[in-house]
Amino acid sequence: MTACLFCNIVAGKTPAQFVYQDELAVAFKDIHPKARVHLLVVPRLHVASLDDLDNTHDALMAHMIRLLPIVAREQGLANGFRTIINTGAGGGQEIAHLHLHLLGGPPLPGF
Ligand code: 5GP
Ligand code: ZN
């Protein structure tokens, strides 16, 4: 086990409810959902946050962004969804492994 919760989930060492997996990224259900559908899209590679990205991550980030509507559709979110990325303590990031929140269900309130 590493010290990183999401590395352990990606490696299958900590259980999670996966809804999507490929060679670069996975998506699983958030343990404390803030909407009817609340998923986390997570790179297999450990990158702590947006602050740690460099140009070697460009293809990975593009891949994860393009996954969002695909996974959302698979979850029945035909009318749209919300994406949130928290960065660092000031952004409310609790898990220091980059992740994209994907939320949807009944129309979400304005932000
Ligand atoms: P952050 O605040 O870092 O952007 O979001 C971390 C998210 O991870 C939170 O929404 C939290 O509910 C979720 N989370 C924390 N621990 C676990 C866990 O063990 N399993 C799953 N599936 N989600 C978790
Ligand atoms: Zn990690």
JSON list of C-alpha atoms and ligand atoms in Angstrom, two decimals:
[
{"chain": "A", "resi": 1, "resn": "MET", "atom": "CA", "xyz": [0.00, 0.00, 0.00]},
{"chain": "A", "resi": 2, "resn": "THR", "atom": "CA", "xyz": [1.21, 3.49, -0.78]},
{"chain": "A", "resi": 3, "resn": "ALA", "atom": "CA", "xyz": [0.25, 6.53, 1.30]},
{"chain": "A", "resi": 4, "resn": "CYS", "atom": "CA", "xyz": [-2.00, 7.74, -1.51]},
{"chain": "A", "resi": 5, "resn": "LEU", "atom": "CA", "xyz": [-5.61, 6.60, -1.25]},
{"chain": "A", "resi": 6, "resn": "PHE", "atom": "CA", "xyz": [-6.37, 7.04, -4.96]},
{"chain": "A", "resi": 7, "resn": "CYS", "atom": "CA", "xyz": [-3.17, 5.18, -6.00]},
{"chain": "A", "resi": 8, "resn": "ASN", "atom": "CA", "xyz": [-4.40, 2.31, -3.83]},
{"chain": "A", "resi": 9, "resn": "ILE", "atom": "CA", "xyz": [-7.87, 2.45, -5.41]},
{"chain": "A", "resi": 10, "resn": "VAL", "atom": "CA", "xyz": [-6.36, 2.51, -8.92]},
{"chain": "A", "resi": 11, "resn": "ALA", "atom": "CA", "xyz": [-4.20, -0.51, -7.98]},
{"chain": "A", "resi": 12, "resn": "GLY", "atom": "CA", "xyz": [-7.23, -2.40, -6.63]},
{"chain": "A", "resi": 13, "resn": "LYS", "atom": "CA", "xyz": [-5.79, -2.47, -3.10]},
{"chain": "A", "resi": 14, "resn": "THR", "atom": "CA", "xyz": [-8.58, -0.31, -1.69]},
{"chain": "A", "resi": 15, "resn": "PRO", "atom": "CA", "xyz": [-12.13, -1.09, -2.83]},
{"chain": "A", "resi": 16, "resn": "ALA", "atom": "CA", "xyz": [-14.18, 1.34, -4.90]},
{"chain": "A", "resi": 17, "resn": "GLN", "atom": "CA", "xyz": [-17.21, 1.14, -7.18]},
{"chain": "A", "resi": 18, "resn": "PHE", "atom": "CA", "xyz": [-15.63, 1.48, -10.61]},
{"chain": "A", "resi": 19, "resn": "VAL", "atom": "CA", "xyz": [-17.80, 2.56, -13.52]},
{"chain": "A", "resi": 20, "resn": "TYR", "atom": "CA", "xyz": [-15.05, 2.97, -16.13]},
{"chain": "A", "resi": 21, "resn": "GLN", "atom": "CA", "xyz": [-11.44, 1.85, -16.59]},
{"chain": "A", "resi": 22, "resn": "ASP", "atom": "CA", "xyz": [-8.89, 2.18, -19.38]},
{"chain": "A", "resi": 23, "resn": "GLU", "atom": "CA", "xyz": [-5.12, 2.20, -19.67]},
{"chain": "A", "resi": 24, "resn": "LEU", "atom": "CA", "xyz": [-4.77, 5.82, -18.56]},
{"chain": "A", "resi": 25, "resn": "ALA", "atom": "CA", "xyz": [-7.63, 6.57, -16.19]},
{"chain": "A", "resi": 26, "resn": "VAL", "atom": "CA", "xyz": [-10.45, 5.17, -14.10]},
{"chain": "A", "resi": 27, "resn": "ALA", "atom": "CA", "xyz": [-13.79, 6.48, -12.86]},
{"chain": "A", "resi": 28, "resn": "PHE", "atom": "CA", "xyz": [-15.43, 5.40, -9.62]},
{"chain": "A", "resi": 29, "resn": "LYS", "atom": "CA", "xyz": [-18.27, 6.55, -7.37]},
{"chain": "A", "resi": 30, "resn": "ASP", "atom": "CA", "xyz": [-17.51, 9.18, -4.75]},
{"chain": "A", "resi": 31, "resn": "ILE", "atom": "CA", "xyz": [-17.96, 7.70, -1.29]},
{"chain": "A", "resi": 32, "resn": "HIS", "atom": "CA", "xyz": [-19.89, 10.80, -0.11]},
{"chain": "A", "resi": 33, "resn": "PRO", "atom": "CA", "xyz": [-21.96, 11.75, -3.19]},
{"chain": "A", "resi": 34, "resn": "LYS", "atom": "CA", "xyz": [-23.03, 15.39, -3.48]},
{"chain": "A", "resi": 35, "resn": "ALA", "atom": "CA", "xyz": [-25.49, 14.61, -6.31]},
{"chain": "A", "resi": 36, "resn": "ARG", "atom": "CA", "xyz": [-27.41, 11.56, -7.55]},
{"chain": "A", "resi": 37, "resn": "VAL", "atom": "CA", "xyz": [-24.43, 10.79, -9.78]},
{"chain": "A", "resi": 38, "resn": "HIS", "atom": "CA", "xyz": [-21.07, 11.81, -8.31]},
{"chain": "A", "resi": 39, "resn": "LEU", "atom": "CA", "xyz": [-18.03, 10.19, -9.89]},
{"chain": "A", "resi": 40, "resn": "LEU", "atom": "CA", "xyz": [-14.32, 10.80, -9.67]},
{"chain": "A", "resi": 41, "resn": "VAL", "atom": "CA", "xyz": [-12.26, 10.54, -12.87]},
{"chain": "A", "resi": 42, "resn": "VAL", "atom": "CA", "xyz": [-8.72, 9.71, -11.78]},
{"chain": "A", "resi": 43, "resn": "PRO", "atom": "CA", "xyz": [-5.48, 9.20, -13.73]},
{"chain": "A", "resi": 44, "resn": "ARG", "atom": "CA", "xyz": [-3.63, 5.96, -13.06]},
{"chain": "A", "resi": 45, "resn": "LEU", "atom": "CA", "xyz": [-0.47, 8.06, -12.86]},
{"chain": "A", "resi": 46, "resn": "HIS", "atom": "CA", "xyz": [0.07, 9.79, -9.53]},
{"chain": "A", "resi": 47, "resn": "VAL", "atom": "CA", "xyz": [-0.07, 13.55, -10.09]},
{"chain": "A", "resi": 48, "resn": "ALA", "atom": "CA", "xyz": [-0.90, 15.49, -6.94]},
{"chain": "A", "resi": 49, "resn": "SER", "atom": "CA", "xyz": [-2.89, 18.36, -8.44]},
{"chain": "A", "resi": 50, "resn": "LEU", "atom": "CA", "xyz": [-3.24, 20.77, -11.36]},
{"chain": "A", "resi": 51, "resn": "ASP", "atom": "CA", "xyz": [-0.27, 22.60, -9.80]},
{"chain": "A", "resi": 52, "resn": "ASP", "atom": "CA", "xyz": [1.96, 19.62, -10.65]},
{"chain": "A", "resi": 53, "resn": "LEU", "atom": "CA", "xyz": [1.14, 19.36, -14.33]},
{"chain": "A", "resi": 54, "resn": "ASP", "atom": "CA", "xyz": [3.71, 19.92, -17.05]},
{"chain": "A", "resi": 55, "resn": "ASN", "atom": "CA", "xyz": [3.63, 19.35, -20.80]},
{"chain": "A", "resi": 56, "resn": "THR", "atom": "CA", "xyz": [4.26, 15.61, -20.38]},
{"chain": "A", "resi": 57, "resn": "HIS", "atom": "CA", "xyz": [0.69, 15.42, -19.01]},
{"chain": "A", "resi": 58, "resn": "ASP", "atom": "CA", "xyz": [-1.05, 17.16, -21.91]},
{"chain": "A", "resi": 59, "resn": "ALA", "atom": "CA", "xyz": [-2.29, 14.00, -23.61]},
{"chain": "A", "resi": 60, "resn": "LEU", "atom": "CA", "xyz": [-3.41, 12.51, -20.29]},
{"chain": "A", "resi": 61, "resn": "MET", "atom": "CA", "xyz": [-5.40, 15.61, -19.37]},
{"chain": "A", "resi": 62, "resn": "ALA", "atom": "CA", "xyz": [-7.01, 15.79, -22.81]},
{"chain": "A", "resi": 63, "resn": "HIS", "atom": "CA", "xyz": [-7.91, 12.13, -22.48]},
{"chain": "A", "resi": 64, "resn": "MET", "atom": "CA", "xyz": [-9.58, 12.65, -19.10]},
{"chain": "A", "resi": 65, "resn": "ILE", "atom": "CA", "xyz": [-11.52, 15.69, -20.28]},
{"chain": "A", "resi": 66, "resn": "ARG", "atom": "CA", "xyz": [-12.79, 13.73, -23.28]},
{"chain": "A", "resi": 67, "resn": "LEU", "atom": "CA", "xyz": [-13.81, 10.88, -20.98]},
{"chain": "A", "resi": 68, "resn": "LEU", "atom": "CA", "xyz": [-16.20, 13.11, -19.03]},
{"chain": "A", "resi": 69, "resn": "PRO", "atom": "CA", "xyz": [-19.08, 13.24, -21.54]},
{"chain": "A", "resi": 70, "resn": "ILE", "atom": "CA", "xyz": [-18.58, 9.57, -22.41]},
{"chain": "A", "resi": 71, "resn": "VAL", "atom": "CA", "xyz": [-18.86, 8.45, -18.78]},
{"chain": "A", "resi": 72, "resn": "ALA", "atom": "CA", "xyz": [-21.68, 10.94, -18.13]},
{"chain": "A", "resi": 73, "resn": "ARG", "atom": "CA", "xyz": [-23.72, 9.49, -21.00]},
{"chain": "A", "resi": 74, "resn": "GLU", "atom": "CA", "xyz": [-23.06, 5.95, -19.74]},
{"chain": "A", "resi": 75, "resn": "GLN", "atom": "CA", "xyz": [-24.47, 7.05, -16.38]},
{"chain": "A", "resi": 76, "resn": "GLY", "atom": "CA", "xyz": [-27.63, 8.37, -18.02]},
{"chain": "A", "resi": 77, "resn": "LEU", "atom": "CA", "xyz": [-26.80, 12.07, -17.71]},
{"chain": "A", "resi": 78, "resn": "ALA", "atom": "CA", "xyz": [-28.35, 12.98, -21.06]},
{"chain": "A", "resi": 79, "resn": "ASN", "atom": "CA", "xyz": [-28.95, 16.65, -20.19]},
{"chain": "A", "resi": 80, "resn": "GLY", "atom": "CA", "xyz": [-25.50, 17.58, -18.97]},
{"chain": "A", "resi": 81, "resn": "PHE", "atom": "CA", "xyz": [-23.27, 17.42, -15.95]},
{"chain": "A", "resi": 82, "resn": "ARG", "atom": "CA", "xyz": [-20.95, 19.48, -13.76]},
{"chain": "A", "resi": 83, "resn": "THR", "atom": "CA", "xyz": [-17.18, 19.09, -13.54]},
{"chain": "A", "resi": 84, "resn": "ILE", "atom": "CA", "xyz": [-15.14, 20.36, -10.58]},
{"chain": "A", "resi": 85, "resn": "ILE", "atom": "CA", "xyz": [-11.40, 20.17, -9.97]},
{"chain": "A", "resi": 86, "resn": "ASN", "atom": "CA", "xyz": [-10.25, 21.30, -6.52]},
{"chain": "A", "resi": 87, "resn": "THR", "atom": "CA", "xyz": [-6.61, 22.36, -6.27]},
{"chain": "A", "resi": 88, "resn": "GLY", "atom": "CA", "xyz": [-4.63, 22.62, -3.05]},
{"chain": "A", "resi": 89, "resn": "ALA", "atom": "CA", "xyz": [-5.78, 23.61, 0.41]},
{"chain": "A", "resi": 90, "resn": "GLY", "atom": "CA", "xyz": [-7.18, 26.92, -0.86]},
{"chain": "A", "resi": 91, "resn": "GLY", "atom": "CA", "xyz": [-9.34, 25.05, -3.37]},
{"chain": "A", "resi": 92, "resn": "GLY", "atom": "CA", "xyz": [-10.62, 22.54, -0.81]},
{"chain": "A", "resi": 93, "resn": "GLN", "atom": "CA", "xyz": [-8.64, 19.59, -2.20]},
{"chain": "A", "resi": 94, "resn": "GLU", "atom": "CA", "xyz": [-8.65, 16.74, 0.35]},
{"chain": "A", "resi": 95, "resn": "ILE", "atom": "CA", "xyz": [-7.02, 13.95, -1.66]},
{"chain": "A", "resi": 96, "resn": "ALA", "atom": "CA", "xyz": [-3.61, 14.85, -3.13]},
{"chain": "A", "resi": 97, "resn": "HIS", "atom": "CA", "xyz": [-4.04, 12.79, -6.31]},
{"chain": "A", "resi": 98, "resn": "LEU", "atom": "CA", "xyz": [-5.53, 14.76, -9.18]},
{"chain": "A", "resi": 99, "resn": "HIS", "atom": "CA", "xyz": [-9.20, 13.97, -9.82]},
{"chain": "A", "resi": 100, "resn": "LEU", "atom": "CA", "xyz": [-12.10, 15.38, -11.80]},
{"chain": "A", "resi": 101, "resn": "HIS", "atom": "CA", "xyz": [-15.46, 15.42, -10.03]},
{"chain": "A", "resi": 102, "resn": "LEU", "atom": "CA", "xyz": [-18.35, 14.57, -12.36]},
{"chain": "A", "resi": 103, "resn": "LEU", "atom": "CA", "xyz": [-21.74, 15.41, -10.90]},
{"chain": "A", "resi": 104, "resn": "GLY", "atom": "CA", "xyz": [-25.27, 15.22, -12.24]},
{"chain": "A", "resi": 105, "resn": "GLY", "atom": "CA", "xyz": [-28.79, 14.01, -11.78]},
{"chain": "A", "resi": 106, "resn": "PRO", "atom": "CA", "xyz": [-31.71, 16.31, -11.15]},
{"chain": "A", "resi": 107, "resn": "PRO", "atom": "CA", "xyz": [-30.70, 19.73, -12.49]},
{"chain": "A", "resi": 108, "resn": "LEU", "atom": "CA", "xyz": [-28.01, 21.14, -10.25]},
{"chain": "A", "resi": 109, "resn": "PRO", "atom": "CA", "xyz": [-28.42, 24.61, -8.73]},
{"chain": "A", "resi": 110, "resn": "GLY", "atom": "CA", "xyz": [-26.54, 27.54, -10.24]},
{"chain": "A", "resi": 111, "resn": "PHE", "atom": "CA", "xyz": [-22.92, 27.88, -9.26]},
{"chain": "B", "resi": 1, "resn": "5GP", "atom": "P1", "xyz": [-11.39, 16.70, -3.10]},
{"chain": "B", "resi": 1, "resn": "5GP", "atom": "O1", "xyz": [-11.93, 17.48, -1.93]},
{"chain": "B", "resi": 1, "resn": "5GP", "atom": "O2", "xyz": [-9.98, 16.23, -2.84]},
{"chain": "B", "resi": 1, "resn": "5GP", "atom": "O3", "xyz": [-11.55, 17.42, -4.40]},
{"chain": "B", "resi": 1, "resn": "5GP", "atom": "O4", "xyz": [-12.33, 15.44, -3.24]},
{"chain": "B", "resi": 1, "resn": "5GP", "atom": "C1", "xyz": [-12.03, 14.20, -2.67]},
{"chain": "B", "resi": 1, "resn": "5GP", "atom": "C2", "xyz": [-13.27, 13.35, -2.83]},
{"chain": "B", "resi": 1, "resn": "5GP", "atom": "O5", "xyz": [-12.90, 12.03, -2.54]},
{"chain": "B", "resi": 1, "resn": "5GP", "atom": "C3", "xyz": [-14.39, 13.73, -1.88]},
{"chain": "B", "resi": 1, "resn": "5GP", "atom": "O6", "xyz": [-15.57, 14.07, -2.62]},
{"chain": "B", "resi": 1, "resn": "5GP", "atom": "C4", "xyz": [-14.58, 12.48, -1.03]},
{"chain": "B", "resi": 1, "resn": "5GP", "atom": "O7", "xyz": [-15.94, 12.20, -0.73]},
{"chain": "B", "resi": 1, "resn": "5GP", "atom": "C5", "xyz": [-13.97, 11.39, -1.89]},
{"chain": "B", "resi": 1, "resn": "5GP", "atom": "N1", "xyz": [-13.39, 10.29, -1.13]},
{"chain": "B", "resi": 1, "resn": "5GP", "atom": "C6", "xyz": [-12.64, 10.38, -0.01]},
{"chain": "B", "resi": 1, "resn": "5GP", "atom": "N2", "xyz": [-12.27, 9.15, 0.41]},
{"chain": "B", "resi": 1, "resn": "5GP", "atom": "C7", "xyz": [-12.81, 8.28, -0.48]},
{"chain": "B", "resi": 1, "resn": "5GP", "atom": "C8", "xyz": [-12.76, 6.85, -0.59]},
{"chain": "B", "resi": 1, "resn": "5GP", "atom": "O8", "xyz": [-12.16, 6.13, 0.23]},
{"chain": "B", "resi": 1, "resn": "5GP", "atom": "N3", "xyz": [-13.43, 6.28, -1.63]},
{"chain": "B", "resi": 1, "resn": "5GP", "atom": "C9", "xyz": [-14.11, 7.04, -2.55]},
{"chain": "B", "resi": 1, "resn": "5GP", "atom": "N4", "xyz": [-14.73, 6.38, -3.52]},
{"chain": "B", "resi": 1, "resn": "5GP", "atom": "N5", "xyz": [-14.16, 8.40, -2.48]},
{"chain": "B", "resi": 1, "resn": "5GP", "atom": "C10", "xyz": [-13.51, 8.99, -1.46]},
{"chain": "B", "resi": 2, "resn": "ZN", "atom": "ZN", "xyz": [-1.74, 8.77, -5.94]}
]
